[in-house]
GROMACS .gro file of C-alpha atoms in nm:
model
  328
    1MET     CA    1   0.031  -0.038  -0.022
    2THR     CA    2   0.086   0.322  -0.112
    3PRO     CA    3   0.101   0.588   0.206
    4PHE     CA    4  -0.130   0.815   0.214
    5THR     CA    5  -0.249   1.092   0.393
    6TYR     CA    6  -0.615   1.148   0.503
    7ALA     CA    7  -0.873   1.453   0.594
    8ARG     CA    8  -1.293   1.436   0.650
    9ALA     CA    9  -1.444   1.713   0.499
   10THR     CA   10  -1.750   1.835   0.707
   11ASP     CA   11  -1.902   2.085   0.425
   12THR     CA   12  -1.805   2.161   0.022
   13ALA     CA   13  -1.539   2.449   0.094
   14VAL     CA   14  -1.363   2.218   0.316
   15ALA     CA   15  -1.351   1.941   0.077
   16LEU     CA   16  -1.254   2.178  -0.179
   17ARG     CA   17  -0.940   2.362  -0.028
   18GLU     CA   18  -0.841   1.986   0.086
   19GLY     CA   19  -0.917   1.782  -0.244
   20ALA     CA   20  -0.691   2.037  -0.356
   21GLU     CA   21  -0.385   1.903  -0.284
   22ALA     CA   22  -0.139   1.734  -0.532
   23GLY     CA   23  -0.248   1.344  -0.559
   24ALA     CA   24  -0.570   1.354  -0.358
   25TYR     CA   25  -0.881   1.191  -0.439
   26TYR     CA   26  -1.238   1.217  -0.273
   27LEU     CA   27  -1.369   0.880  -0.052
   28GLY     CA   28  -1.699   0.795  -0.043
   29GLY     CA   29  -1.825   0.494   0.024
   30GLY     CA   30  -1.506   0.306  -0.087
   31THR     CA   31  -1.681   0.046  -0.195
   32ASN     CA   32  -1.478   0.070  -0.532
   33LEU     CA   33  -1.172   0.301  -0.454
   34VAL     CA   34  -1.034   0.079  -0.147
   35ASP     CA   35  -1.016  -0.236  -0.383
   36LEU     CA   36  -0.826  -0.010  -0.647
   37MET     CA   37  -0.587   0.098  -0.416
   38ARG     CA   38  -0.530  -0.287  -0.311
   39GLU     CA   39  -0.446  -0.338  -0.642
   40GLY     CA   40  -0.184  -0.078  -0.760
   41ILE     CA   41  -0.451   0.095  -0.964
   42GLU     CA   42  -0.530   0.417  -0.805
   43GLN     CA   43  -0.243   0.547  -0.548
   44PRO     CA   44  -0.405   0.904  -0.397
   45ALA     CA   45  -0.110   1.091  -0.214
   46ARG     CA   46  -0.433   1.216  -0.052
   47LEU     CA   47  -0.801   1.071   0.054
   48VAL     CA   48  -1.057   1.346   0.116
   49ASP     CA   49  -1.371   1.190   0.263
   50VAL     CA   50  -1.711   1.369   0.199
   51THR     CA   51  -1.907   1.078   0.317
   52ASP     CA   52  -2.042   1.367   0.569
   53VAL     CA   53  -2.086   1.632   0.257
   54SER     CA   54  -2.436   1.648   0.088
   55THR     CA   55  -2.640   1.393   0.276
   56SER     CA   56  -2.996   1.452   0.229
   57ILE     CA   57  -3.293   1.381  -0.017
   58SER     CA   58  -3.474   1.713  -0.015
   59ASP     CA   59  -3.790   1.822  -0.281
   60THR     CA   60  -3.745   2.094  -0.548
   61ALA     CA   61  -3.960   2.384  -0.620
   62GLU     CA   62  -4.054   2.218  -0.921
   63GLY     CA   63  -4.147   1.918  -0.809
   64GLY     CA   64  -3.807   1.668  -0.860
   65LEU     CA   65  -3.589   1.561  -0.581
   66LEU     CA   66  -3.222   1.683  -0.498
   67ILE     CA   67  -2.975   1.382  -0.427
   68GLY     CA   68  -2.693   1.455  -0.218
   69ALA     CA   69  -2.396   1.264  -0.327
   70GLY     CA   70  -2.336   1.129   0.003
   71VAL     CA   71  -2.684   0.981   0.041
   72ARG     CA   72  -2.612   0.590   0.063
   73ASN     CA   73  -2.776   0.369  -0.227
   74ALA     CA   74  -2.958   0.160   0.022
   75ALA     CA   75  -3.156   0.498   0.214
   76LEU     CA   76  -3.188   0.673  -0.193
   77ALA     CA   77  -3.338   0.299  -0.280
   78ALA     CA   78  -3.589   0.309   0.006
   79ASP     CA   79  -3.715   0.665  -0.016
   80MET     CA   80  -4.087   0.642  -0.035
   81ARG     CA   81  -4.078   0.929  -0.270
   82VAL     CA   82  -3.765   0.733  -0.474
   83ARG     CA   83  -4.018   0.452  -0.474
   84THR     CA   84  -4.361   0.597  -0.607
   85HIS     CA   85  -4.239   0.884  -0.829
   86TYR     CA   86  -3.894   0.713  -0.975
   87PRO     CA   87  -3.935   0.333  -0.958
   88MET     CA   88  -3.663   0.233  -1.228
   89LEU     CA   89  -3.483   0.440  -0.972
   90SER     CA   90  -3.544   0.216  -0.647
   91ARG     CA   91  -3.477  -0.075  -0.883
   92ALA     CA   92  -3.198  -0.001  -1.028
   93LEU     CA   93  -3.015   0.076  -0.696
   94LEU     CA   94  -3.200  -0.312  -0.562
   95SER     CA   95  -3.014  -0.463  -0.830
   96GLY     CA   96  -2.680  -0.362  -0.761
   97ALA     CA   97  -2.407  -0.487  -0.591
   98SER     CA   98  -2.505  -0.650  -0.247
   99PRO     CA   99  -2.693  -0.521   0.078
  100GLN     CA  100  -2.375  -0.470   0.284
  101ILE     CA  101  -2.254  -0.288   0.008
  102ARG     CA  102  -2.533  -0.060  -0.095
  103ASN     CA  103  -2.551   0.039   0.292
  104MET     CA  104  -2.200   0.203   0.240
  105ALA     CA  105  -2.194   0.295  -0.166
  106THR     CA  106  -2.277   0.648  -0.243
  107VAL     CA  107  -2.466   0.832  -0.494
  108GLY     CA  108  -2.170   1.017  -0.570
  109GLY     CA  109  -1.940   0.694  -0.575
  110ASN     CA  110  -2.161   0.526  -0.811
  111ILE     CA  111  -2.145   0.770  -1.065
  112LEU     CA  112  -1.752   0.713  -1.033
  113GLN     CA  113  -1.710   0.368  -1.002
  114ARG     CA  114  -1.478   0.248  -1.276
  115THR     CA  115  -1.492  -0.063  -1.526
  116ARG     CA  116  -1.493  -0.386  -1.399
  117CYS     CA  117  -1.303  -0.539  -1.691
  118THR     CA  118  -1.104  -0.793  -1.602
  119TYR     CA  119  -0.785  -0.608  -1.808
  120PHE     CA  120  -0.741  -0.314  -1.644
  121TYR     CA  121  -0.715  -0.539  -1.333
  122ASP     CA  122  -0.452  -0.694  -1.464
  123ALA     CA  123  -0.141  -0.538  -1.408
  124ALA     CA  124   0.032  -0.763  -1.678
  125ALA     CA  125  -0.204  -0.707  -1.943
  126ALA     CA  126  -0.232  -0.408  -2.176
  127CYS     CA  127  -0.466  -0.154  -2.057
  128ASN     CA  128  -0.545   0.199  -2.235
  129LYS     CA  129  -0.758   0.303  -1.978
  130ARG     CA  130  -0.484   0.225  -1.708
  131VAL     CA  131  -0.200   0.286  -1.854
  132PRO     CA  132  -0.224   0.510  -2.168
  133GLY     CA  133  -0.130   0.403  -2.513
  134SER     CA  134  -0.056   0.034  -2.382
  135GLY     CA  135  -0.293  -0.130  -2.588
  136CYS     CA  136  -0.645  -0.317  -2.511
  137ASP     CA  137  -0.579  -0.685  -2.457
  138ALA     CA  138  -0.955  -0.699  -2.430
  139ARG     CA  139  -1.017  -0.668  -2.804
  140GLU     CA  140  -0.891  -1.011  -2.880
  141GLY     CA  141  -0.891  -1.162  -2.538
  142PHE     CA  142  -1.229  -1.241  -2.348
  143ASN     CA  143  -1.464  -1.011  -2.424
  144ARG     CA  144  -1.820  -1.167  -2.331
  145ILE     CA  145  -1.889  -0.893  -2.083
  146HIS     CA  146  -1.773  -0.572  -2.294
  147ALA     CA  147  -1.891  -0.330  -2.510
  148ILE     CA  148  -2.103  -0.354  -2.876
  149LEU     CA  149  -2.188   0.036  -2.886
  150GLY     CA  150  -1.968   0.326  -2.885
  151ALA     CA  151  -1.620   0.187  -2.818
  152SER     CA  152  -1.322   0.218  -3.018
  153PRO     CA  153  -0.993   0.072  -3.102
  154ALA     CA  154  -0.838   0.245  -2.791
  155CYS     CA  155  -1.114   0.047  -2.563
  156VAL     CA  156  -1.396  -0.191  -2.489
  157ALA     CA  157  -1.453  -0.186  -2.179
  158THR     CA  158  -1.829  -0.102  -2.047
  159HIS     CA  159  -1.947   0.088  -1.721
  160PRO     CA  160  -2.095  -0.066  -1.438
  161SER     CA  161  -2.304   0.109  -1.284
  162ASP     CA  162  -2.751   0.013  -1.247
  163MET     CA  163  -2.785   0.337  -1.080
  164CYS     CA  164  -2.675   0.584  -1.353
  165VAL     CA  165  -2.880   0.399  -1.575
  166ALA     CA  166  -3.216   0.488  -1.446
  167LEU     CA  167  -3.010   0.842  -1.390
  168SER     CA  168  -2.969   0.853  -1.786
  169ALA     CA  169  -3.324   0.751  -1.882
  170LEU     CA  170  -3.493   1.001  -1.596
  171ASP     CA  171  -3.292   1.295  -1.755
  172ALA     CA  172  -3.124   1.376  -1.427
  173THR     CA  173  -2.869   1.637  -1.388
  174VAL     CA  174  -2.502   1.624  -1.220
  175HIS     CA  175  -2.455   1.888  -0.997
  176VAL     CA  176  -2.086   1.965  -0.952
  177ALA     CA  177  -1.889   2.222  -0.774
  178GLY     CA  178  -1.501   2.332  -0.790
  179PRO     CA  179  -1.244   2.616  -0.795
  180ALA     CA  180  -1.433   2.770  -1.064
  181GLY     CA  181  -1.753   2.785  -0.885
  182GLU     CA  182  -2.070   2.520  -0.912
  183ARG     CA  183  -2.175   2.393  -1.265
  184ARG     CA  184  -2.522   2.098  -1.369
  185VAL     CA  185  -2.362   1.806  -1.614
  186ALA     CA  186  -2.689   1.640  -1.782
  187MET     CA  187  -2.621   1.294  -1.662
  188ALA     CA  188  -2.655   1.140  -2.034
  189ASP     CA  189  -2.350   1.355  -2.088
  190PHE     CA  190  -2.129   1.294  -1.777
  191HIS     CA  191  -1.948   1.005  -1.890
  192ARG     CA  192  -1.736   0.988  -2.174
  193LEU     CA  193  -1.709   0.762  -2.471
  194PRO     CA  194  -1.350   0.594  -2.501
  195GLY     CA  195  -1.219   0.758  -2.856
  196ASP     CA  196  -0.909   0.766  -2.820
  197THR     CA  197  -0.861   0.879  -2.471
  198PRO     CA  198  -1.019   0.610  -2.275
  199ASP     CA  199  -0.811   0.701  -1.947
  200ARG     CA  200  -1.067   1.036  -1.945
  201GLU     CA  201  -1.421   0.915  -1.835
  202THR     CA  202  -1.554   1.195  -1.713
  203GLU     CA  203  -1.647   1.530  -1.775
  204LEU     CA  204  -1.509   1.660  -1.412
  205ALA     CA  205  -1.237   1.847  -1.436
  206GLU     CA  206  -0.943   1.827  -1.201
  207GLY     CA  207  -1.017   1.894  -0.818
  208GLU     CA  208  -1.430   1.916  -0.942
  209LEU     CA  209  -1.658   1.709  -0.673
  210ILE     CA  210  -1.999   1.586  -0.723
  211THR     CA  211  -2.246   1.794  -0.451
  212GLY     CA  212  -2.562   1.610  -0.565
  213VAL     CA  213  -2.811   1.461  -0.834
  214GLU     CA  214  -3.130   1.626  -0.934
  215LEU     CA  215  -3.484   1.473  -1.088
  216PRO     CA  216  -3.710   1.675  -1.273
  217PRO     CA  217  -4.088   1.566  -1.187
  218ALA     CA  218  -4.215   1.240  -1.243
  219GLY     CA  219  -4.486   1.250  -1.561
  220PRO     CA  220  -4.792   1.181  -1.464
  221GLY     CA  221  -4.870   0.972  -1.721
  222MET     CA  222  -4.530   0.763  -1.722
  223ARG     CA  223  -4.464   0.427  -1.637
  224SER     CA  224  -4.175   0.313  -1.551
  225THR     CA  225  -3.916   0.018  -1.454
  226TYR     CA  226  -3.485  -0.126  -1.464
  227ARG     CA  227  -3.459  -0.474  -1.560
  228LYS     CA  228  -3.152  -0.640  -1.590
  229ALA     CA  229  -3.040  -0.937  -1.715
  230ARG     CA  230  -2.689  -1.072  -1.562
  231ASP     CA  231  -2.554  -1.424  -1.511
  232ARG     CA  232  -2.688  -1.481  -1.186
  233ALA     CA  233  -2.951  -1.354  -0.968
  234SER     CA  234  -2.730  -1.133  -0.741
  235TYR     CA  235  -2.419  -0.957  -0.730
  236ALA     CA  236  -2.341  -0.980  -1.111
  237PHE     CA  237  -2.306  -0.679  -1.370
  238ALA     CA  238  -2.534  -0.663  -1.619
  239LEU     CA  239  -2.520  -0.848  -1.922
  240VAL     CA  240  -2.799  -0.586  -2.073
  241SER     CA  241  -2.991  -0.389  -1.866
  242LEU     CA  242  -3.308  -0.131  -1.958
  243ALA     CA  243  -3.429   0.103  -1.752
  244ALA     CA  244  -3.749   0.235  -1.976
  245ARG     CA  245  -4.058   0.460  -1.889
  246ILE     CA  246  -4.282   0.512  -2.085
  247ASP     CA  247  -4.633   0.733  -2.122
  248VAL     CA  248  -4.904   0.585  -2.375
  249ALA     CA  249  -5.244   0.802  -2.427
  250GLU     CA  250  -5.588   0.626  -2.447
  251ASP     CA  251  -5.565   0.530  -2.882
  252GLY     CA  252  -5.230   0.351  -2.817
  253THR     CA  253  -5.040   0.620  -2.946
  254ILE     CA  254  -4.674   0.667  -2.762
  255ARG     CA  255  -4.663   1.012  -2.638
  256ASP     CA  256  -4.291   1.011  -2.511
  257VAL     CA  257  -4.073   0.724  -2.371
  258ALA     CA  258  -3.705   0.748  -2.248
  259LEU     CA  259  -3.484   0.449  -2.248
  260ALA     CA  260  -3.101   0.347  -2.143
  261LEU     CA  261  -2.887   0.073  -2.211
  262GLY     CA  262  -2.657  -0.118  -1.940
  263GLY     CA  263  -2.369  -0.314  -1.988
  264VAL     CA  264  -2.348  -0.245  -2.402
  265ALA     CA  265  -2.121   0.076  -2.379
  266HIS     CA  266  -1.811   0.288  -2.223
  267ARG     CA  267  -2.172   0.441  -2.012
  268PRO     CA  268  -2.475   0.471  -1.991
  269TRP     CA  269  -2.617   0.406  -2.324
  270ARG     CA  270  -2.948   0.688  -2.417
  271ALA     CA  271  -3.083   0.530  -2.684
  272THR     CA  272  -3.235   0.799  -2.866
  273LEU     CA  273  -3.290   0.632  -3.240
  274ALA     CA  274  -3.530   0.429  -3.082
  275GLU     CA  275  -3.727   0.680  -2.849
  276ALA     CA  276  -3.728   0.898  -3.191
  277HIS     CA  277  -3.903   0.594  -3.383
  278LEU     CA  278  -4.150   0.494  -3.091
  279ARG     CA  279  -4.260   0.894  -3.049
  280GLY     CA  280  -4.659   0.913  -3.247
  281GLN     CA  281  -4.589   0.478  -3.308
  282HIS     CA  282  -4.899   0.304  -3.257
  283ALA     CA  283  -4.769   0.140  -2.927
  284GLY     CA  284  -4.718  -0.237  -3.002
  285GLU     CA  285  -4.463  -0.571  -3.031
  286ASN     CA  286  -4.381  -0.434  -3.403
  287ALA     CA  287  -4.342  -0.077  -3.305
  288PHE     CA  288  -4.125  -0.213  -3.014
  289ARG     CA  289  -3.882  -0.409  -3.192
  290ALA     CA  290  -3.802  -0.172  -3.449
  291ALA     CA  291  -3.690   0.055  -3.282
  292ALA     CA  292  -3.480  -0.199  -3.075
  293GLN     CA  293  -3.286  -0.299  -3.443
  294ALA     CA  294  -3.252   0.072  -3.489
  295GLU     CA  295  -3.108   0.168  -3.208
  296LEU     CA  296  -2.885  -0.209  -3.211
  297ALA     CA  297  -2.801  -0.153  -3.603
  298ALA     CA  298  -2.486   0.078  -3.533
  299ALA     CA  299  -2.368  -0.234  -3.250
  300VAL     CA  300  -2.041  -0.394  -3.355
  301PRO     CA  301  -2.003  -0.721  -3.130
  302LEU     CA  302  -1.642  -0.895  -3.090
  303ARG     CA  303  -1.596  -1.242  -3.032
  304ASP     CA  304  -1.775  -1.347  -2.744
  305ASN     CA  305  -2.052  -1.082  -2.685
  306GLY     CA  306  -2.221  -1.100  -3.029
  307PHE     CA  307  -2.530  -1.213  -2.845
  308LYS     CA  308  -2.591  -0.910  -2.631
  309ILE     CA  309  -2.740  -0.747  -2.945
  310ALA     CA  310  -2.997  -1.032  -2.947
  311LEU     CA  311  -3.046  -0.968  -2.571
  312ALA     CA  312  -3.093  -0.615  -2.586
  313GLU     CA  313  -3.334  -0.620  -2.871
  314ARG     CA  314  -3.539  -0.876  -2.662
  315LEU     CA  315  -3.545  -0.655  -2.348
  316ILE     CA  316  -3.613  -0.391  -2.506
  317VAL     CA  317  -3.959  -0.558  -2.667
  318ALA     CA  318  -4.038  -0.741  -2.339
  319VAL     CA  319  -4.031  -0.453  -2.096
  320LEU     CA  320  -4.183  -0.230  -2.307
  321THR     CA  321  -4.451  -0.442  -2.420
  322ASP     CA  322  -4.510  -0.510  -1.963
  323LEU     CA  323  -4.510  -0.177  -1.937
  324ALA     CA  324  -4.755  -0.031  -2.229
  325GLY     CA  325  -5.015  -0.303  -2.093
  326GLU     CA  326  -4.989  -0.121  -1.800
  327GLN     CA  327  -5.148   0.144  -1.944
  328ALA     CA  328  -5.419  -0.025  -2.120
   0.00000   0.00000   0.00000
C-alpha cells in the first residue's frame, strides 16, 4: 500500500480546499476506490473523506428531487418518494451489488465507479484505460462482458453502474462544485465514450466534486421500470440492462418514451434513435422491435459478445410491452 494522508470534510468548501492538494482523491463509501488502491491501480497521495457532505434528499421547487452525493444507495432505494415517483431508480439500485455494499456505497461514488473489465484490473495486461498508449488486450481476449456500442480501437470496456442507467433515462442532472465554481451537467453527457482517451471517463475537471443529482418532476402518465439480464440472480454486473419509461395515450399512441441501456457501452447508453422511432407510433410489439433494431444497427460485436445484440432487442421489446400493458 502506498502511504497517503487522510482528511475528513464537513462541507463542500472544506472538501474543495482539501482536495486541491496534488494527488488528492475524494472518498465516499470506498467500495470501489479501496479495491483499486489494493490492486495498485489508484495510488492517491491524500484521501479526502466526503461521506458527511451532501447527505440529504430534498424536494425541489419544480417538484423533483435533489439527492445529495453522500446519500447511501440503500437509503435512496428505500426513500418513499423515489419508490413512488421514480420506481426505475429504486429497482436499479436494488439490482446492484449486495445489501452490505449498498449500505456503504454513495450516490457520488456510484457515478464515478470504474469499469470491471478484467484486463483493467490485471497489471500484466495491456490496458489504455490504466496505462494510456499500452493497448487493449480485451479486444482479442475474453470479451464476453464488453461493449457493443460506442467502443473504439483504444477501449471496449463497459460502465458498471445500474443506478447511472436509470439516472440517464430519468434526464437527471449532476451538480458539480470546483475551483471555478458550481455547474450542472446532464447525466446523459457526464460520462465520456472512450475515443482515443479512455482514461478520461467523465466530464469532471481537476479538483471538481459531485455534490448532488437532481431529478426532474415525474410525468403523471409515465410508467417506468428497470430490468437487468445477468449471469446470476444477485451480486453480478449486467450483461445487458434497460431503464425504460413510457407514456401511452388512450388511443395507444406513444406520447413520450425514454430508454437507456447498461452493459453495452463505455457509458450508460441513452437509446435516442429508438426513442425517436417510437414517439407517435402505436404501442405494440412490432413498433418496439423496429425501434430496438434501429438503435442496435450500429452495434459492433466482439468475438464473445455478439449475443448482447439479440439480448438487448428482446429486453427492449419485453419491457416496453409490459409497461404499455400496465397503461392499457
